[in-house]
Amino acid sequence: MNVYFTAEDVRQYAYCKRKIYFRYVLRARVKPTVKMERGREEHEKLEWRRKKRGGGGKYFSVYLSSERLGLAGVVDYFDYGGGEVVPVEVKFGGGERIYADHYLQLVAEALLLEDCFGVRVEKGIIEYPDKGIRREVKITDGARLKVLKILDDIRRIVRDEVPPSSGWSQAKCEACEVYRVCRQV
């Protein structure tokens, strides 16, 4: 049986490798942070508005999976027209710069689109609607390889059941949903 990880897992790993250990190995039950709840609520509002508008070669909240990659995920939305596929990842908070974890999640989604549609994804967009920012980014071969390496690392963490070393950062850690569990390991 092939085990699938998600584009969201790629983002979580890029934010902090230990999150994968707590989610998949310890199966820690954690309460979502205020930021996570807000993001979920904002995505629901955004999805409703977009579905109401509809059409135009845009596809919203599409679940994709690839057995070959062992990867699955829900793409916030993507444009598919003229032979070009452009994934869009919607984030709340941030926007001053593009965070690596947001970019790598988008690249994971691009890999899914490439595998499912048989086209090459050259670019993607990261939207920060609460800031009115929409940034186009290139999907590079280096980033594709990095996501594939992250997926291998995630599989190793889960298979070996050994927590990765902590990359402790006060700002990141105190805002994290697994902070209380993590500091005890």
PDB file of N, CA, C and O in Angstrom, residues 4-21 23-24 30 32-33 35-37 39-40 43 62-65 70-76 88-92 100-112 147 150-151 154 175-178:
ATOM      1  N   TYR A   4       0.356   8.182   1.246  1.00  0.00           N
ATOM      2  CA  TYR A   4       0.330   9.516   0.654  1.00  0.00           C
ATOM      3  C   TYR A   4       0.558  10.559   1.737  1.00  0.00           C
ATOM      4  O   TYR A   4      -0.017  10.477   2.820  1.00  0.00           O
ATOM      5  N   PHE A   5       1.371  11.535   1.419  1.00  0.00           N
ATOM      6  CA  PHE A   5       1.485  12.722   2.242  1.00  0.00           C
ATOM      7  C   PHE A   5       0.917  13.867   1.424  1.00  0.00           C
ATOM      8  O   PHE A   5       0.658  13.721   0.229  1.00  0.00           O
ATOM      9  N   THR A   6       0.690  14.990   2.057  1.00  0.00           N
ATOM     10  CA  THR A   6      -0.014  16.075   1.374  1.00  0.00           C
ATOM     11  C   THR A   6       0.891  17.279   1.122  1.00  0.00           C
ATOM     12  O   THR A   6       1.944  17.429   1.751  1.00  0.00           O
ATOM     13  N   ALA A   7       0.407  18.132   0.242  1.00  0.00           N
ATOM     14  CA  ALA A   7       1.098  19.400   0.002  1.00  0.00           C
ATOM     15  C   ALA A   7       1.152  20.202   1.299  1.00  0.00           C
ATOM     16  O   ALA A   7       2.136  20.897   1.572  1.00  0.00           O
ATOM     17  N   GLU A   8       0.121  20.078   2.121  1.00  0.00           N
ATOM     18  CA  GLU A   8       0.110  20.735   3.437  1.00  0.00           C
ATOM     19  C   GLU A   8       1.201  20.159   4.335  1.00  0.00           C
ATOM     20  O   GLU A   8       1.848  20.889   5.089  1.00  0.00           O
ATOM     21  N   ASP A   9       1.451  18.850   4.258  1.00  0.00           N
ATOM     22  CA  ASP A   9       2.548  18.251   5.030  1.00  0.00           C
ATOM     23  C   ASP A   9       3.890  18.833   4.591  1.00  0.00           C
ATOM     24  O   ASP A   9       4.776  19.053   5.424  1.00  0.00           O
ATOM     25  N   VAL A  10       4.042  19.074   3.300  1.00  0.00           N
ATOM     26  CA  VAL A  10       5.274  19.695   2.794  1.00  0.00           C
ATOM     27  C   VAL A  10       5.440  21.073   3.431  1.00  0.00           C
ATOM     28  O   VAL A  10       6.522  21.436   3.894  1.00  0.00           O
ATOM     29  N   ARG A  11       4.335  21.843   3.494  1.00  0.00           N
ATOM     30  CA  ARG A  11       4.400  23.163   4.124  1.00  0.00           C
ATOM     31  C   ARG A  11       4.754  23.051   5.603  1.00  0.00           C
ATOM     32  O   ARG A  11       5.605  23.776   6.110  1.00  0.00           O
ATOM     33  N   GLN A  12       4.106  22.114   6.295  1.00  0.00           N
ATOM     34  CA  GLN A  12       4.376  21.941   7.727  1.00  0.00           C
ATOM     35  C   GLN A  12       5.832  21.553   7.963  1.00  0.00           C
ATOM     36  O   GLN A  12       6.488  22.071   8.863  1.00  0.00           O
ATOM     37  N   TYR A  13       6.360  20.642   7.154  1.00  0.00           N
ATOM     38  CA  TYR A  13       7.756  20.225   7.269  1.00  0.00           C
ATOM     39  C   TYR A  13       8.689  21.420   7.054  1.00  0.00           C
ATOM     40  O   TYR A  13       9.655  21.592   7.781  1.00  0.00           O
ATOM     41  N   ALA A  14       8.385  22.228   6.041  1.00  0.00           N
ATOM     42  CA  ALA A  14       9.233  23.392   5.752  1.00  0.00           C
ATOM     43  C   ALA A  14       9.186  24.409   6.890  1.00  0.00           C
ATOM     44  O   ALA A  14      10.169  25.116   7.146  1.00  0.00           O
ATOM     45  N   TYR A  15       8.071  24.475   7.597  1.00  0.00           N
ATOM     46  CA  TYR A  15       7.947  25.375   8.754  1.00  0.00           C
ATOM     47  C   TYR A  15       8.735  24.805   9.928  1.00  0.00           C
ATOM     48  O   TYR A  15       9.510  25.497  10.567  1.00  0.00           O
ATOM     49  N   CYS A  16       8.519  23.504  10.204  1.00  0.00           N
ATOM     50  CA  CYS A  16       9.238  22.812  11.283  1.00  0.00           C
ATOM     51  C   CYS A  16       9.120  21.313  11.064  1.00  0.00           C
ATOM     52  O   CYS A  16       8.013  20.764  11.074  1.00  0.00           O
ATOM     53  N   LYS A  17      10.252  20.641  10.915  1.00  0.00           N
ATOM     54  CA  LYS A  17      10.286  19.203  10.635  1.00  0.00           C
ATOM     55  C   LYS A  17       9.607  18.376  11.728  1.00  0.00           C
ATOM     56  O   LYS A  17       9.064  17.317  11.466  1.00  0.00           O
ATOM     57  N   ARG A  18       9.640  18.873  12.945  1.00  0.00           N
ATOM     58  CA  ARG A  18       9.086  18.104  14.063  1.00  0.00           C
ATOM     59  C   ARG A  18       7.567  17.963  13.983  1.00  0.00           C
ATOM     60  O   ARG A  18       7.000  17.030  14.545  1.00  0.00           O
ATOM     61  N   LYS A  19       6.904  18.870  13.279  1.00  0.00           N
ATOM     62  CA  LYS A  19       5.447  18.779  13.171  1.00  0.00           C
ATOM     63  C   LYS A  19       5.024  17.446  12.560  1.00  0.00           C
ATOM     64  O   LYS A  19       4.013  16.864  12.955  1.00  0.00           O
ATOM     65  N   ILE A  20       5.783  16.946  11.611  1.00  0.00           N
ATOM     66  CA  ILE A  20       5.469  15.674  10.970  1.00  0.00           C
ATOM     67  C   ILE A  20       5.526  14.545  11.995  1.00  0.00           C
ATOM     68  O   ILE A  20       4.644  13.688  12.045  1.00  0.00           O
ATOM     69  N   TYR A  21       6.550  14.558  12.824  1.00  0.00           N
ATOM     70  CA  TYR A  21       6.701  13.540  13.865  1.00  0.00           C
ATOM     71  C   TYR A  21       5.491  13.553  14.807  1.00  0.00           C
ATOM     72  O   TYR A  21       4.923  12.511  15.117  1.00  0.00           O
ATOM     73  N   ARG A  23       2.472  14.788  14.266  1.00  0.00           N
ATOM     74  CA  ARG A  23       1.223  14.462  13.563  1.00  0.00           C
ATOM     75  C   ARG A  23       1.104  12.977  13.227  1.00  0.00           C
ATOM     76  O   ARG A  23       0.060  12.373  13.420  1.00  0.00           O
ATOM     77  N   TYR A  24       2.170  12.390  12.681  1.00  0.00           N
ATOM     78  CA  TYR A  24       2.073  11.041  12.132  1.00  0.00           C
ATOM     79  C   TYR A  24       2.596   9.938  13.047  1.00  0.00           C
ATOM     80  O   TYR A  24       2.114   8.822  12.979  1.00  0.00           O
ATOM     81  N   VAL A  30      -3.914  18.051  18.921  1.00  0.00           N
ATOM     82  CA  VAL A  30      -3.619  19.438  19.286  1.00  0.00           C
ATOM     83  C   VAL A  30      -4.780  20.325  18.869  1.00  0.00           C
ATOM     84  O   VAL A  30      -5.510  20.023  17.919  1.00  0.00           O
ATOM     85  N   PRO A  32      -6.214  23.629  17.213  1.00  0.00           N
ATOM     86  CA  PRO A  32      -5.748  24.600  16.213  1.00  0.00           C
ATOM     87  C   PRO A  32      -5.491  25.964  16.854  1.00  0.00           C
ATOM     88  O   PRO A  32      -6.192  26.359  17.789  1.00  0.00           O
ATOM     89  N   THR A  33      -4.483  26.647  16.334  1.00  0.00           N
ATOM     90  CA  THR A  33      -4.182  27.981  16.838  1.00  0.00           C
ATOM     91  C   THR A  33      -5.226  28.967  16.322  1.00  0.00           C
ATOM     92  O   THR A  33      -5.988  28.663  15.390  1.00  0.00           O
ATOM     93  N   LYS A  35      -4.631  31.555  14.559  1.00  0.00           N
ATOM     94  CA  LYS A  35      -4.293  31.820  13.158  1.00  0.00           C
ATOM     95  C   LYS A  35      -4.823  30.718  12.241  1.00  0.00           C
ATOM     96  O   LYS A  35      -5.318  30.989  11.152  1.00  0.00           O
ATOM     97  N   MET A  36      -4.731  29.461  12.685  1.00  0.00           N
ATOM     98  CA  MET A  36      -5.222  28.349  11.873  1.00  0.00           C
ATOM     99  C   MET A  36      -6.736  28.426  11.714  1.00  0.00           C
ATOM    100  O   MET A  36      -7.262  28.203  10.618  1.00  0.00           O
ATOM    101  N   GLU A  37      -7.437  28.734  12.792  1.00  0.00           N
ATOM    102  CA  GLU A  37      -8.902  28.861  12.733  1.00  0.00           C
ATOM    103  C   GLU A  37      -9.309  30.003  11.804  1.00  0.00           C
ATOM    104  O   GLU A  37     -10.223  29.864  11.010  1.00  0.00           O
ATOM    105  N   GLY A  39      -7.593  31.215   9.294  1.00  0.00           N
ATOM    106  CA  GLY A  39      -7.309  30.800   7.923  1.00  0.00           C
ATOM    107  C   GLY A  39      -8.398  29.895   7.369  1.00  0.00           C
ATOM    108  O   GLY A  39      -8.831  30.052   6.234  1.00  0.00           O
ATOM    109  N   ARG A  40      -8.860  28.933   8.187  1.00  0.00           N
ATOM    110  CA  ARG A  40      -9.922  28.032   7.762  1.00  0.00           C
ATOM    111  C   ARG A  40     -11.203  28.814   7.463  1.00  0.00           C
ATOM    112  O   ARG A  40     -11.842  28.619   6.428  1.00  0.00           O
ATOM    113  N   HIS A  43     -10.779  30.854   4.258  1.00  0.00           N
ATOM    114  CA  HIS A  43     -10.841  29.994   3.075  1.00  0.00           C
ATOM    115  C   HIS A  43     -12.286  29.630   2.744  1.00  0.00           C
ATOM    116  O   HIS A  43     -12.665  29.593   1.576  1.00  0.00           O
ATOM    117  N   VAL A  62      -9.744  21.831  -5.638  1.00  0.00           N
ATOM    118  CA  VAL A  62      -9.652  20.567  -6.360  1.00  0.00           C
ATOM    119  C   VAL A  62      -8.694  19.624  -5.631  1.00  0.00           C
ATOM    120  O   VAL A  62      -7.542  19.973  -5.371  1.00  0.00           O
ATOM    121  N   TYR A  63      -9.213  18.432  -5.300  1.00  0.00           N
ATOM    122  CA  TYR A  63      -8.387  17.402  -4.664  1.00  0.00           C
ATOM    123  C   TYR A  63      -7.670  16.622  -5.760  1.00  0.00           C
ATOM    124  O   TYR A  63      -8.301  16.141  -6.703  1.00  0.00           O
ATOM    125  N   LEU A  64      -6.357  16.499  -5.628  1.00  0.00           N
ATOM    126  CA  LEU A  64      -5.545  15.739  -6.573  1.00  0.00           C
ATOM    127  C   LEU A  64      -4.684  14.750  -5.806  1.00  0.00           C
ATOM    128  O   LEU A  64      -4.281  15.029  -4.666  1.00  0.00           O
ATOM    129  N   SER A  65      -4.380  13.624  -6.439  1.00  0.00           N
ATOM    130  CA  SER A  65      -3.455  12.680  -5.817  1.00  0.00           C
ATOM    131  C   SER A  65      -2.621  12.016  -6.900  1.00  0.00           C
ATOM    132  O   SER A  65      -3.052  11.868  -8.040  1.00  0.00           O
ATOM    133  N   GLY A  70       3.286   9.682  -4.351  1.00  0.00           N
ATOM    134  CA  GLY A  70       2.864   9.461  -2.964  1.00  0.00           C
ATOM    135  C   GLY A  70       2.433  10.781  -2.349  1.00  0.00           C
ATOM    136  O   GLY A  70       2.678  11.064  -1.180  1.00  0.00           O
ATOM    137  N   LEU A  71       1.768  11.589  -3.161  1.00  0.00           N
ATOM    138  CA  LEU A  71       1.422  12.958  -2.777  1.00  0.00           C
ATOM    139  C   LEU A  71      -0.039  13.217  -3.114  1.00  0.00           C
ATOM    140  O   LEU A  71      -0.546  12.745  -4.126  1.00  0.00           O
ATOM    141  N   ALA A  72      -0.688  13.968  -2.250  1.00  0.00           N
ATOM    142  CA  ALA A  72      -2.069  14.376  -2.478  1.00  0.00           C
ATOM    143  C   ALA A  72      -2.224  15.797  -1.963  1.00  0.00           C
ATOM    144  O   ALA A  72      -1.352  16.315  -1.264  1.00  0.00           O
ATOM    145  N   GLY A  73      -3.334  16.421  -2.298  1.00  0.00           N
ATOM    146  CA  GLY A  73      -3.584  17.756  -1.775  1.00  0.00           C
ATOM    147  C   GLY A  73      -4.769  18.415  -2.439  1.00  0.00           C
ATOM    148  O   GLY A  73      -5.248  17.958  -3.479  1.00  0.00           O
ATOM    149  N   VAL A  74      -5.214  19.462  -1.798  1.00  0.00           N
ATOM    150  CA  VAL A  74      -6.298  20.277  -2.340  1.00  0.00           C
ATOM    151  C   VAL A  74      -5.665  21.579  -2.822  1.00  0.00           C
ATOM    152  O   VAL A  74      -5.067  22.313  -2.030  1.00  0.00           O
ATOM    153  N   VAL A  75      -5.800  21.844  -4.106  1.00  0.00           N
ATOM    154  CA  VAL A  75      -5.294  23.094  -4.677  1.00  0.00           C
ATOM    155  C   VAL A  75      -6.376  24.146  -4.443  1.00  0.00           C
ATOM    156  O   VAL A  75      -7.538  23.929  -4.806  1.00  0.00           O
ATOM    157  N   ASP A  76      -6.004  25.271  -3.817  1.00  0.00           N
ATOM    158  CA  ASP A  76      -6.999  26.317  -3.550  1.00  0.00           C
ATOM    159  C   ASP A  76      -7.758  26.637  -4.829  1.00  0.00           C
ATOM    160  O   ASP A  76      -8.974  26.630  -4.857  1.00  0.00           O
ATOM    161  N   VAL A  88      -2.816  28.472  -7.737  1.00  0.00           N
ATOM    162  CA  VAL A  88      -2.867  29.642  -6.857  1.00  0.00           C
ATOM    163  C   VAL A  88      -3.040  29.143  -5.432  1.00  0.00           C
ATOM    164  O   VAL A  88      -3.966  28.387  -5.142  1.00  0.00           O
ATOM    165  N   GLU A  89      -2.145  29.561  -4.564  1.00  0.00           N
ATOM    166  CA  GLU A  89      -2.221  29.223  -3.142  1.00  0.00           C
ATOM    167  C   GLU A  89      -2.619  30.487  -2.396  1.00  0.00           C
ATOM    168  O   GLU A  89      -1.992  31.531  -2.563  1.00  0.00           O
ATOM    169  N   VAL A  90      -3.682  30.400  -1.606  1.00  0.00           N
ATOM    170  CA  VAL A  90      -4.208  31.551  -0.881  1.00  0.00           C
ATOM    171  C   VAL A  90      -3.774  31.444   0.573  1.00  0.00           C
ATOM    172  O   VAL A  90      -4.008  30.419   1.225  1.00  0.00           O
ATOM    173  N   LYS A  91      -3.149  32.500   1.071  1.00  0.00           N
ATOM    174  CA  LYS A  91      -2.666  32.529   2.450  1.00  0.00           C
ATOM    175  C   LYS A  91      -3.164  33.788   3.144  1.00  0.00           C
ATOM    176  O   LYS A  91      -3.349  34.825   2.513  1.00  0.00           O
ATOM    177  N   PHE A  92      -3.341  33.673   4.434  1.00  0.00           N
ATOM    178  CA  PHE A  92      -3.750  34.814   5.244  1.00  0.00           C
ATOM    179  C   PHE A  92      -2.646  35.077   6.247  1.00  0.00           C
ATOM    180  O   PHE A  92      -2.135  34.157   6.868  1.00  0.00           O
ATOM    181  N   ALA A 100       9.066  30.585   2.651  1.00  0.00           N
ATOM    182  CA  ALA A 100       9.520  29.359   1.994  1.00  0.00           C
ATOM    183  C   ALA A 100       8.482  28.249   2.094  1.00  0.00           C
ATOM    184  O   ALA A 100       8.257  27.514   1.130  1.00  0.00           O
ATOM    185  N   ASP A 101       7.821  28.128   3.253  1.00  0.00           N
ATOM    186  CA  ASP A 101       6.840  27.048   3.407  1.00  0.00           C
ATOM    187  C   ASP A 101       5.640  27.248   2.494  1.00  0.00           C
ATOM    188  O   ASP A 101       5.113  26.293   1.934  1.00  0.00           O
ATOM    189  N   HIS A 102       5.223  28.496   2.274  1.00  0.00           N
ATOM    190  CA  HIS A 102       4.117  28.770   1.352  1.00  0.00           C
ATOM    191  C   HIS A 102       4.525  28.404  -0.078  1.00  0.00           C
ATOM    192  O   HIS A 102       3.760  27.777  -0.815  1.00  0.00           O
ATOM    193  N   TYR A 103       5.735  28.796  -0.455  1.00  0.00           N
ATOM    194  CA  TYR A 103       6.233  28.513  -1.798  1.00  0.00           C
ATOM    195  C   TYR A 103       6.346  27.006  -2.042  1.00  0.00           C
ATOM    196  O   TYR A 103       5.921  26.495  -3.079  1.00  0.00           O
ATOM    197  N   LEU A 104       6.884  26.267  -1.067  1.00  0.00           N
ATOM    198  CA  LEU A 104       7.064  24.828  -1.256  1.00  0.00           C
ATOM    199  C   LEU A 104       5.732  24.093  -1.314  1.00  0.00           C
ATOM    200  O   LEU A 104       5.598  23.103  -2.033  1.00  0.00           O
ATOM    201  N   GLN A 105       4.735  24.574  -0.601  1.00  0.00           N
ATOM    202  CA  GLN A 105       3.393  23.988  -0.723  1.00  0.00           C
ATOM    203  C   GLN A 105       2.880  24.198  -2.147  1.00  0.00           C
ATOM    204  O   GLN A 105       2.321  23.281  -2.759  1.00  0.00           O
ATOM    205  N   LEU A 106       3.066  25.391  -2.689  1.00  0.00           N
ATOM    206  CA  LEU A 106       2.652  25.688  -4.060  1.00  0.00           C
ATOM    207  C   LEU A 106       3.391  24.790  -5.056  1.00  0.00           C
ATOM    208  O   LEU A 106       2.783  24.270  -6.000  1.00  0.00           O
ATOM    209  N   VAL A 107       4.679  24.572  -4.834  1.00  0.00           N
ATOM    210  CA  VAL A 107       5.460  23.705  -5.718  1.00  0.00           C
ATOM    211  C   VAL A 107       4.937  22.264  -5.642  1.00  0.00           C
ATOM    212  O   VAL A 107       4.809  21.590  -6.674  1.00  0.00           O
ATOM    213  N   ALA A 108       4.584  21.799  -4.445  1.00  0.00           N
ATOM    214  CA  ALA A 108       4.006  20.452  -4.303  1.00  0.00           C
ATOM    215  C   ALA A 108       2.706  20.356  -5.098  1.00  0.00           C
ATOM    216  O   ALA A 108       2.448  19.352  -5.777  1.00  0.00           O
ATOM    217  N   GLU A 109       1.899  21.403  -5.055  1.00  0.00           N
ATOM    218  CA  GLU A 109       0.654  21.421  -5.817  1.00  0.00           C
ATOM    219  C   GLU A 109       0.937  21.450  -7.314  1.00  0.00           C
ATOM    220  O   GLU A 109       0.241  20.805  -8.104  1.00  0.00           O
ATOM    221  N   ALA A 110       1.990  22.162  -7.714  1.00  0.00           N
ATOM    222  CA  ALA A 110       2.387  22.182  -9.129  1.00  0.00           C
ATOM    223  C   ALA A 110       2.792  20.778  -9.581  1.00  0.00           C
ATOM    224  O   ALA A 110       2.422  20.343 -10.681  1.00  0.00           O
ATOM    225  N   LEU A 111       3.524  20.050  -8.729  1.00  0.00           N
ATOM    226  CA  LEU A 111       3.900  18.677  -9.063  1.00  0.00           C
ATOM    227  C   LEU A 111       2.665  17.796  -9.248  1.00  0.00           C
ATOM    228  O   LEU A 111       2.612  16.965 -10.159  1.00  0.00           O
ATOM    229  N   LEU A 112       1.676  17.977  -8.396  1.00  0.00           N
ATOM    230  CA  LEU A 112       0.425  17.225  -8.536  1.00  0.00           C
ATOM    231  C   LEU A 112      -0.271  17.553  -9.860  1.00  0.00           C
ATOM    232  O   LEU A 112      -0.726  16.651 -10.567  1.00  0.00           O
ATOM    233  N   VAL A 147      11.104  19.625  -3.017  1.00  0.00           N
ATOM    234  CA  VAL A 147       9.850  19.033  -2.542  1.00  0.00           C
ATOM    235  C   VAL A 147       9.949  17.514  -2.541  1.00  0.00           C
ATOM    236  O   VAL A 147       9.511  16.860  -1.580  1.00  0.00           O
ATOM    237  N   ILE A 150      11.933  16.571   0.436  1.00  0.00           N
ATOM    238  CA  ILE A 150      11.118  16.738   1.643  1.00  0.00           C
ATOM    239  C   ILE A 150      10.189  15.534   1.810  1.00  0.00           C
ATOM    240  O   ILE A 150      10.051  14.996   2.915  1.00  0.00           O
ATOM    241  N   LEU A 151       9.566  15.083   0.730  1.00  0.00           N
ATOM    242  CA  LEU A 151       8.687  13.911   0.811  1.00  0.00           C
ATOM    243  C   LEU A 151       9.464  12.678   1.268  1.00  0.00           C
ATOM    244  O   LEU A 151       8.965  11.894   2.089  1.00  0.00           O
ATOM    245  N   ILE A 154      10.062  13.116   4.988  1.00  0.00           N
ATOM    246  CA  ILE A 154       8.823  12.862   5.736  1.00  0.00           C
ATOM    247  C   ILE A 154       8.611  11.355   5.880  1.00  0.00           C
ATOM    248  O   ILE A 154       8.311  10.860   6.973  1.00  0.00           O
ATOM    249  N   ALA A 175       3.973  30.217  18.571  1.00  0.00           N
ATOM    250  CA  ALA A 175       2.741  30.341  17.779  1.00  0.00           C
ATOM    251  C   ALA A 175       2.290  28.991  17.209  1.00  0.00           C
ATOM    252  O   ALA A 175       1.289  28.922  16.519  1.00  0.00           O
ATOM    253  N   CYS A 176       3.029  27.928  17.521  1.00  0.00           N
ATOM    254  CA  CYS A 176       2.791  26.609  16.922  1.00  0.00           C
ATOM    255  C   CYS A 176       1.789  25.793  17.734  1.00  0.00           C
ATOM    256  O   CYS A 176       1.810  25.802  18.967  1.00  0.00           O
ATOM    257  N   GLU A 177       0.959  25.032  17.016  1.00  0.00           N
ATOM    258  CA  GLU A 177      -0.055  24.209  17.669  1.00  0.00           C
ATOM    259  C   GLU A 177       0.529  23.030  18.441  1.00  0.00           C
ATOM    260  O   GLU A 177      -0.132  22.470  19.307  1.00  0.00           O
ATOM    261  N   VAL A 178       1.760  22.608  18.155  1.00  0.00           N
ATOM    262  CA  VAL A 178       2.361  21.491  18.881  1.00  0.00           C
ATOM    263  C   VAL A 178       3.401  21.942  19.902  1.00  0.00           C
ATOM    264  O   VAL A 178       4.110  21.126  20.474  1.00  0.00           O
TER     265      VAL A 178
END
